[in-house]
Short mmCIF file of C-alpha atoms in Angstrom, two decimals:
data_model
loop_
_atom_site.label_atom_id
_atom_site.label_comp_id
_atom_site.label_asym_id
_atom_site.label_seq_id
_atom_site.Cartn_x
_atom_site.Cartn_y
_atom_site.Cartn_z
CA UNK A 142 24.53 77.92 -19.43
CA UNK A 143 26.05 74.75 -18.07
CA UNK A 144 24.15 71.57 -17.46
CA UNK A 145 24.02 72.25 -13.75
CA UNK A 146 22.55 75.74 -14.04
CA UNK A 147 18.84 76.00 -13.69
CA UNK A 148 16.92 77.95 -16.29
CA UNK A 149 14.60 80.73 -15.18
CA UNK A 150 11.61 78.49 -15.84
CA UNK A 151 13.01 75.72 -13.62
CA UNK A 152 13.81 78.18 -10.84
CA UNK A 153 10.38 79.83 -10.90
CA UNK A 154 8.51 76.55 -11.26
CA UNK A 155 10.50 74.92 -8.46
CA UNK A 156 11.50 72.00 -10.66
CA UNK A 157 14.41 70.09 -9.12
CA UNK A 158 16.84 68.72 -11.74
CA UNK A 159 16.75 65.12 -10.50
CA UNK A 160 12.97 64.95 -9.95
CA UNK A 161 10.76 63.10 -12.47
CA UNK A 162 9.34 66.35 -13.86
CA UNK A 163 12.81 67.92 -13.86
CA UNK A 164 14.14 64.98 -15.87
CA UNK A 165 11.21 65.24 -18.29
CA UNK A 166 11.93 68.96 -18.81
CA UNK A 167 15.61 68.18 -19.42
CA UNK A 168 14.57 65.52 -21.94
CA UNK A 169 13.66 68.54 -24.07
CA UNK A 170 17.14 70.16 -24.08
CA UNK A 171 16.54 72.33 -27.14
CA UNK A 172 13.25 73.77 -25.88
CA UNK A 173 14.82 74.28 -22.45
CA UNK A 174 17.91 76.05 -23.80
CA UNK A 175 16.10 78.19 -26.38
CA UNK A 176 13.54 79.34 -23.78
CA UNK A 177 16.39 80.60 -21.65
CA UNK A 178 18.15 82.14 -24.64
CA UNK A 179 15.01 84.08 -25.66
CA UNK A 180 14.78 85.41 -22.10
CA UNK A 181 18.45 86.44 -22.11
CA UNK A 182 18.28 88.10 -25.51
CA UNK A 183 15.14 90.13 -24.73
CA UNK A 184 15.74 91.06 -21.07
CA UNK A 185 19.58 91.19 -21.02
CA UNK A 186 20.34 92.47 -24.54
CA UNK A 187 23.96 93.29 -25.45
CA UNK A 188 22.63 96.33 -27.28
CA UNK A 189 19.26 97.62 -26.12
CA UNK A 190 18.62 99.35 -29.48
CA UNK A 191 15.15 100.85 -29.95
CA UNK A 192 13.81 99.73 -26.54
CA UNK A 193 15.76 100.61 -23.39
CA UNK A 194 16.56 98.04 -20.72
CA UNK A 195 14.22 99.90 -18.35
CA UNK A 196 11.34 99.76 -20.86
CA UNK A 197 11.86 96.05 -21.59
CA UNK A 198 11.87 95.16 -17.90
CA UNK A 199 9.02 97.52 -16.96
CA UNK A 200 6.77 95.96 -19.61
CA UNK A 201 7.84 92.43 -18.63
CA UNK A 202 7.07 93.18 -14.97
CA UNK A 203 3.66 94.61 -15.87
CA UNK A 204 2.70 91.59 -18.01
CA UNK A 205 3.90 89.19 -15.32
CA UNK A 206 2.05 91.09 -12.59
CA UNK A 207 -1.22 90.90 -14.56
CA UNK A 208 -1.15 87.08 -14.43
CA UNK A 209 -1.38 86.36 -10.75
CA UNK A 210 1.48 83.83 -10.81
CA UNK A 211 3.40 84.89 -7.67
CA UNK A 212 6.89 83.60 -8.54
CA UNK A 213 6.92 85.08 -12.03
CA UNK A 214 5.50 88.36 -10.79
CA UNK A 215 8.09 88.63 -8.01
CA UNK A 216 10.92 87.75 -10.38
CA UNK A 217 10.15 90.34 -13.04
CA UNK A 218 9.46 93.11 -10.52
CA UNK A 219 12.81 92.31 -8.88
CA UNK A 220 14.53 92.34 -12.27
CA UNK A 221 13.16 95.83 -12.89
CA UNK A 222 14.41 97.03 -9.49
CA UNK A 223 17.84 95.52 -10.12
CA UNK A 224 18.21 97.52 -13.34
CA UNK A 225 18.81 100.58 -11.18
CA UNK A 226 18.23 101.03 -7.42
CA UNK A 227 16.42 104.28 -8.24
CA UNK A 228 13.70 102.25 -9.96
CA UNK A 229 12.08 100.88 -6.80
CA UNK A 230 9.26 103.47 -6.97
CA UNK A 231 8.67 102.61 -10.63
CA UNK A 232 8.40 98.91 -9.77
CA UNK A 233 5.83 99.77 -7.09
CA UNK A 234 3.89 101.89 -9.56
CA UNK A 235 3.93 99.10 -12.18
CA UNK A 236 2.66 96.58 -9.62
CA UNK A 237 -0.03 99.05 -8.55
CA UNK A 238 -1.15 99.62 -12.15
CA UNK A 239 -1.25 95.86 -12.81
CA UNK A 240 -3.29 95.23 -9.66
CA UNK A 241 -5.72 97.97 -10.62
CA UNK A 242 -6.21 96.69 -14.17
CA UNK A 243 -5.97 92.89 -13.78
CA UNK A 244 -9.03 91.06 -15.07
CA UNK A 245 -9.79 87.45 -15.98
CA UNK A 246 -9.01 86.74 -19.65
CA UNK A 247 -8.85 86.25 -22.48
CA UNK A 248 -11.71 88.46 -23.61
CA UNK A 249 -12.43 90.58 -26.67
CA UNK A 250 -14.68 90.92 -29.68
CA UNK A 251 -15.08 88.50 -32.56
CA UNK A 252 -16.08 89.70 -36.03
CA UNK A 253 -19.77 89.86 -36.91
CA UNK A 254 -21.00 86.41 -37.85
CA UNK A 255 -21.15 82.95 -36.33
CA UNK A 256 -18.65 83.89 -33.61
CA UNK A 257 -20.47 87.01 -32.39
CA UNK A 258 -21.98 85.01 -29.54
CA UNK A 259 -18.45 84.23 -28.28
CA UNK A 260 -17.50 87.91 -27.97
CA UNK A 261 -16.66 88.78 -24.39
CA UNK A 262 -16.60 92.30 -22.97
CA UNK A 263 -13.83 93.46 -20.70
CA UNK A 264 -11.98 96.58 -19.65
CA UNK A 265 -9.69 98.64 -21.86
CA UNK A 266 -6.79 99.90 -19.75
CA UNK A 267 -6.02 103.59 -20.01
CA UNK A 268 -3.25 105.10 -17.88
CA UNK A 269 -4.69 107.99 -15.86
CA UNK A 270 -3.27 111.49 -16.18
CA UNK A 271 -1.34 111.54 -12.92
CA UNK A 272 0.32 108.18 -13.65
CA UNK A 273 1.00 109.24 -17.24
CA UNK A 274 3.01 112.18 -15.91
CA UNK A 275 5.13 109.82 -13.83
CA UNK A 276 5.61 107.16 -16.50
CA UNK A 277 5.92 109.42 -19.52
CA UNK A 278 4.08 109.05 -22.84
CA UNK A 279 6.25 106.26 -24.20
CA UNK A 280 6.04 103.90 -21.26
CA UNK A 281 2.34 104.68 -20.67
CA UNK A 282 1.55 103.73 -24.28
CA UNK A 283 3.63 100.56 -23.89
CA UNK A 284 1.72 99.46 -20.77
CA UNK A 285 -1.64 100.13 -22.45
CA UNK A 286 -0.52 98.01 -25.38
CA UNK A 287 0.82 95.27 -23.10
CA UNK A 288 -2.53 95.10 -21.29
CA UNK A 289 -4.32 94.75 -24.64
CA UNK A 290 -2.08 91.90 -25.84
CA UNK A 291 -1.92 90.14 -22.48
CA UNK A 292 -5.66 90.13 -21.74
CA UNK A 293 -7.63 90.77 -24.94
CA UNK A 294 -5.29 90.27 -27.88
CA UNK A 295 -8.09 89.75 -30.41
CA UNK A 296 -9.05 93.41 -29.95
CA UNK A 297 -5.68 94.52 -31.37
CA UNK A 298 -5.88 96.61 -34.52
CA UNK A 299 -3.73 98.99 -36.57
CA UNK A 300 -5.00 101.90 -34.44
CA UNK A 301 -3.19 100.38 -31.43
CA UNK A 302 0.08 100.66 -33.36
CA UNK A 303 -0.82 104.25 -34.37
CA UNK A 304 -1.05 105.05 -30.65
CA UNK A 305 2.44 103.62 -30.07
CA UNK A 306 3.96 105.54 -32.99
CA UNK A 307 2.33 108.77 -31.71
CA UNK A 308 3.91 108.14 -28.31
CA UNK A 309 7.37 107.93 -29.86
CA UNK A 310 7.73 104.24 -30.64
CA UNK A 311 9.35 103.08 -33.90
CA UNK A 312 8.55 100.03 -36.00
CA UNK A 313 11.50 98.08 -34.63
CA UNK A 314 10.68 99.18 -31.11
CA UNK A 315 7.10 97.95 -31.49
CA UNK A 316 8.36 94.54 -32.63
CA UNK A 317 10.71 94.27 -29.63
CA UNK A 318 7.89 95.36 -27.33
CA UNK A 319 5.58 92.70 -28.78
CA UNK A 320 8.30 90.04 -28.41
CA UNK A 321 8.79 90.94 -24.74
CA UNK A 322 5.03 90.70 -24.10
CA UNK A 323 4.96 87.36 -25.94
CA UNK A 324 7.96 85.95 -24.08
CA UNK A 325 6.51 86.71 -20.65
CA UNK A 326 3.11 85.35 -21.75
CA UNK A 327 4.95 82.12 -22.63
CA UNK A 328 7.15 81.88 -19.55
CA UNK A 329 4.40 82.54 -17.04
CA UNK A 330 2.36 79.69 -18.55
CA UNK A 331 5.16 77.16 -18.47
CA UNK A 332 5.78 78.11 -14.84
CA UNK A 333 2.08 78.05 -13.88
CA UNK A 334 1.53 74.75 -15.74
CA UNK A 335 4.52 73.01 -14.18
CA UNK A 336 3.74 74.34 -10.71
CA UNK A 337 0.14 73.18 -10.79
CA UNK A 338 1.19 69.79 -12.16
CA UNK A 339 3.90 69.39 -9.50
CA UNK A 340 1.43 70.31 -6.76
CA UNK A 341 -1.17 67.82 -7.99
CA UNK A 342 1.48 65.13 -8.37
CA UNK A 343 2.70 65.74 -4.84
CA UNK A 344 -0.83 65.55 -3.49
CA UNK A 345 -1.59 62.25 -5.21
CA UNK A 346 1.73 60.76 -4.03
CA UNK A 347 0.82 61.73 -0.48
CA UNK A 348 -2.67 60.29 -0.89
CA UNK A 349 -1.18 57.01 -2.15
CA UNK A 350 1.04 56.58 0.91
CA UNK B 63 8.39 104.51 -44.69
CA UNK B 64 9.17 102.00 -41.98
CA UNK B 65 7.52 103.87 -39.12
CA UNK B 66 3.99 104.19 -40.43
CA UNK B 67 1.02 101.90 -39.94
CA UNK B 68 -0.32 100.04 -42.96
CA UNK B 69 -4.13 100.07 -42.89
CA UNK B 70 -6.03 97.43 -44.84
CA UNK B 71 -9.54 98.78 -45.43
CA UNK B 72 -10.18 96.53 -48.45
CA UNK B 73 -9.06 93.33 -46.72
CA UNK B 74 -11.61 90.59 -46.18
CA UNK B 75 -11.05 88.85 -42.85
CA UNK B 76 -12.28 85.38 -41.91
CA UNK B 77 -15.40 85.24 -39.74
CA UNK B 78 -15.26 81.58 -38.66
CA UNK B 79 -12.55 79.11 -37.67
CA UNK B 80 -11.49 76.69 -40.37
CA UNK B 81 -8.39 74.77 -41.34
CA UNK B 82 -8.30 76.16 -44.88
CA UNK B 83 -5.21 78.38 -45.25
CA UNK B 84 -5.52 81.94 -43.89
CA UNK B 85 -3.11 84.66 -45.03
CA UNK B 86 -1.61 87.40 -42.86
CA UNK B 87 -1.06 91.08 -43.67
CA UNK B 88 1.41 93.04 -41.51
CA UNK B 89 0.49 96.49 -40.16
CA UNK B 90 4.12 97.61 -40.30
CA UNK B 91 6.44 97.48 -43.31
CA UNK B 92 8.28 94.19 -42.78
CA UNK B 93 11.45 95.16 -44.68
CA UNK B 94 13.31 93.28 -47.40
CA UNK B 95 14.14 89.60 -47.77
CA UNK B 96 13.12 87.81 -50.96
CA UNK B 97 11.45 84.47 -50.39
CA UNK B 98 11.03 85.00 -46.63
CA UNK B 99 7.50 85.25 -45.21
CA UNK B 100 6.35 88.77 -44.22
CA UNK B 101 5.80 87.58 -40.65
CA UNK B 102 9.39 86.32 -40.30
CA UNK B 103 10.79 89.51 -41.86
CA UNK B 104 8.79 91.71 -39.48
CA UNK B 105 9.33 89.62 -36.33
CA UNK B 106 13.10 89.65 -37.05
CA UNK B 107 13.13 93.42 -36.46
CA UNK B 108 13.59 92.41 -32.80
CA UNK B 109 17.09 91.15 -33.66
CA UNK B 110 18.34 87.63 -32.92
CA UNK B 111 15.55 86.95 -30.40
CA UNK B 112 13.35 85.92 -33.32
CA UNK B 113 15.89 83.33 -34.47
CA UNK B 114 15.93 81.87 -30.96
CA UNK B 115 12.12 81.92 -30.83
CA UNK B 116 12.05 80.12 -34.18
CA UNK B 117 14.42 77.44 -32.87
CA UNK B 118 12.21 77.15 -29.78
CA UNK B 119 9.11 76.74 -31.96
CA UNK B 120 10.83 74.03 -34.00
CA UNK B 121 11.80 72.15 -30.85
CA UNK B 122 8.37 72.46 -29.25
CA UNK B 123 6.44 71.45 -32.37
CA UNK B 124 8.41 68.38 -33.43
CA UNK B 125 11.51 68.06 -31.28
CA UNK B 126 12.57 64.96 -29.41
CA UNK B 127 11.67 61.32 -29.22
CA UNK B 128 8.67 59.97 -27.31
CA UNK B 129 6.37 62.42 -25.57
CA UNK B 130 3.28 63.99 -27.06
CA UNK B 131 2.76 63.16 -30.75
CA UNK B 132 3.24 66.12 -33.15
CA UNK B 133 -0.46 66.00 -34.06
CA UNK B 134 -1.39 66.25 -30.38
CA UNK B 135 0.95 69.21 -29.88
CA UNK B 136 -0.66 70.89 -32.89
CA UNK B 137 -4.12 70.20 -31.46
CA UNK B 138 -3.12 71.82 -28.15
CA UNK B 139 -1.77 74.83 -30.07
CA UNK B 140 -4.96 75.03 -32.15
CA UNK B 141 -7.06 75.08 -28.97
CA UNK B 142 -4.97 77.99 -27.64
CA UNK B 143 -5.15 79.96 -30.89
CA UNK B 144 -8.89 79.42 -31.12
CA UNK B 145 -9.52 80.51 -27.57
CA UNK B 146 -7.47 83.68 -28.05
CA UNK B 147 -9.18 84.38 -31.36
CA UNK B 148 -6.36 84.02 -33.90
CA UNK B 149 -7.70 82.78 -37.25
CA UNK B 150 -4.31 82.42 -38.93
CA UNK B 151 -2.62 80.30 -36.23
CA UNK B 152 -5.77 78.27 -35.61
CA UNK B 153 -5.96 77.32 -39.29
CA UNK B 154 -2.29 76.35 -39.49
CA UNK B 155 -2.29 74.30 -36.29
CA UNK B 156 -5.65 72.66 -37.06
CA UNK B 157 -4.32 71.56 -40.44
CA UNK B 158 -1.17 70.16 -38.78
CA UNK B 159 -3.35 68.39 -36.22
CA UNK B 160 -5.45 66.73 -38.93
CA UNK B 161 -2.31 65.64 -40.77
CA UNK B 162 -0.76 64.22 -37.63
CA UNK B 163 -3.81 62.68 -35.99
CA UNK B 164 -5.95 61.65 -38.98
CA UNK B 165 -8.95 62.74 -36.92
CA UNK B 166 -10.60 65.47 -39.03
CA UNK B 167 -13.93 65.11 -37.25
CA UNK B 168 -12.50 65.85 -33.79
CA UNK B 169 -10.50 68.79 -35.11
CA UNK B 170 -13.66 70.18 -36.70
CA UNK B 171 -15.46 69.92 -33.36
CA UNK B 172 -12.70 72.02 -31.78
CA UNK B 173 -12.90 74.60 -34.58
CA UNK B 174 -16.67 74.89 -34.47
CA UNK B 175 -17.40 74.52 -30.76
CA UNK B 176 -14.27 75.95 -29.17
CA UNK B 177 -13.86 75.71 -25.41
CA UNK B 178 -15.13 74.28 -23.16
CA UNK B 179 -15.00 71.41 -25.60
CA UNK B 180 -17.41 68.51 -26.04
CA UNK B 181 -14.39 66.37 -27.00
CA UNK B 182 -13.79 63.47 -24.63
CA UNK B 183 -10.96 61.03 -24.01
CA UNK B 184 -7.33 61.87 -24.67
CA UNK B 185 -7.98 64.65 -27.18
CA UNK B 186 -10.58 66.22 -24.88
CA UNK B 187 -8.12 66.17 -21.97
CA UNK B 188 -5.44 67.80 -24.14
CA UNK B 189 -7.61 70.66 -25.45
CA UNK B 190 -9.10 71.48 -22.06
CA UNK B 191 -5.63 71.67 -20.49
CA UNK B 192 -4.40 73.87 -23.36
CA UNK B 193 -7.42 76.13 -22.87
CA UNK B 194 -6.78 76.46 -19.13
CA UNK B 195 -3.17 77.43 -19.83
CA UNK B 196 -4.42 80.21 -22.13
CA UNK B 197 -6.54 81.81 -19.43
CA UNK B 198 -5.55 84.79 -17.32
CA UNK B 199 -4.58 83.81 -14.72
CA UNK B 200 -3.13 80.65 -16.34
CA UNK B 201 -2.88 77.26 -14.70
CA UNK B 202 -4.14 73.71 -14.61
CA UNK B 203 -6.88 72.92 -12.11
CA UNK B 204 -7.12 69.53 -10.39
CA UNK B 205 -9.87 68.67 -12.86
CA UNK B 206 -7.66 69.16 -15.93
CA UNK B 207 -4.78 67.26 -14.35
CA UNK B 208 -7.12 64.47 -13.32
CA UNK B 209 -8.31 64.11 -16.92
CA UNK B 210 -4.71 63.99 -18.20
CA UNK B 211 -3.82 61.32 -15.65
CA UNK B 212 -6.96 59.35 -16.43
CA UNK B 213 -5.77 59.27 -20.04
CA UNK B 214 -2.37 58.04 -18.83
CA UNK B 215 -0.34 61.00 -20.06
CA UNK B 216 3.14 60.67 -18.54
CA UNK B 217 5.45 63.41 -17.26
CA UNK B 218 7.14 63.93 -20.63
CA UNK B 219 3.83 64.18 -22.46
CA UNK B 220 2.54 66.71 -19.95
CA UNK B 221 5.74 68.78 -20.27
CA UNK B 222 5.27 68.73 -24.05
CA UNK B 223 1.64 69.79 -23.69
CA UNK B 224 2.54 72.68 -21.37
CA UNK B 225 5.30 73.84 -23.73
CA UNK B 226 3.08 73.64 -26.82
CA UNK B 227 0.20 75.52 -25.19
CA UNK B 228 2.46 78.14 -23.58
CA UNK B 229 4.41 78.80 -26.75
CA UNK B 230 1.27 79.35 -28.84
CA UNK B 231 0.34 82.04 -26.31
CA UNK B 232 3.49 83.87 -27.46
CA UNK B 233 3.01 83.23 -31.18
CA UNK B 234 -0.62 84.38 -31.15
CA UNK B 235 0.33 87.67 -29.49
CA UNK B 236 2.79 88.40 -32.30
CA UNK B 237 0.31 87.35 -34.97
CA UNK B 238 -2.64 89.32 -33.54
CA UNK B 239 -0.51 92.24 -32.42
CA UNK B 240 1.33 93.03 -35.63
CA UNK B 241 -1.08 92.25 -38.46
CA UNK B 242 -4.41 90.84 -39.53
CA UNK B 243 -5.75 87.65 -41.14
CA UNK B 244 -6.96 87.63 -44.70
CA UNK B 245 -8.93 85.27 -46.89
CA UNK B 246 -8.23 87.28 -50.04
CA UNK B 247 -4.42 87.42 -50.15
CA UNK B 248 -2.82 84.08 -49.43
#
């Protein structure tokens, strides 16, 4: 990555390099570069290992599509389609599943005690039988897990990992899967935060004129 | 047996948020590595992405001159971890926030009351923005941005706040997704 290249975050957030916010982001060169490196390592791995490129990008697209941040959603769905032109129907299916299961978050249960009152009910996503046939057991289990960690992570338990192992996931695969879910959860928030700040900044500049 | 789930029926989990140290027990065998924390051993199973994520964490928590103070970044991270329901990360970040800010009373208010927070002023603006960035869908409303501007946070401080809150959304999903907190085994 050269100095003049924009990182994914800058592209999706619409941060121009010479703008005040762009300069502030570049005043954090290590955070900027390592964010991009994490993205490259998880979504463009030299060796896919226990999680295929298709699986990494399908899960990333699903997590992004659950968040209602249009640029990030469009980017990760496009990345999935670019993996193989034959994957366009899969990308449509992923978007459809995300739209059908999106819900405001975070929610989930707290342990019995002083926090019980803060427990918040919400849906548990289960892939239906017809979709499961199309996606296969492995990817279906991965999307169910991604929904859990994206929207109600405090409901995660060892039984969620049992479900992944039963669907054919390995330990190392589960860790990669969790890292992909985490990365997209991070990126979408930097993009959404910067975009909303840029919009508010623009509005107050206009109001001051 | 690497590919089996470790269940912890005898573990005692925390039931309230506190800044006293909370341990973490992995649900998958983390593999070898003397002197390295179980979480780092397990998270490294994803290959070199974990090393990059660790460098990112270092940079976001204390990297760079000016900008948001380390104690304020930790407070933002604590607000995220608390909202998502992660006892281990909340404890660690709350302790770092107290060390950095020397404001134990305000940190205790965050731990006990959560979000929306009764905290006012600069710290109140920081935790409410961090909470909004932890929501699904994430984003800052005009109200949160107005509070940050009222408290005179500049562009660099707001970038630092966004990075700190966003990154804890990643870290919490690893911590909650791959193991459980414990008060018995530290």
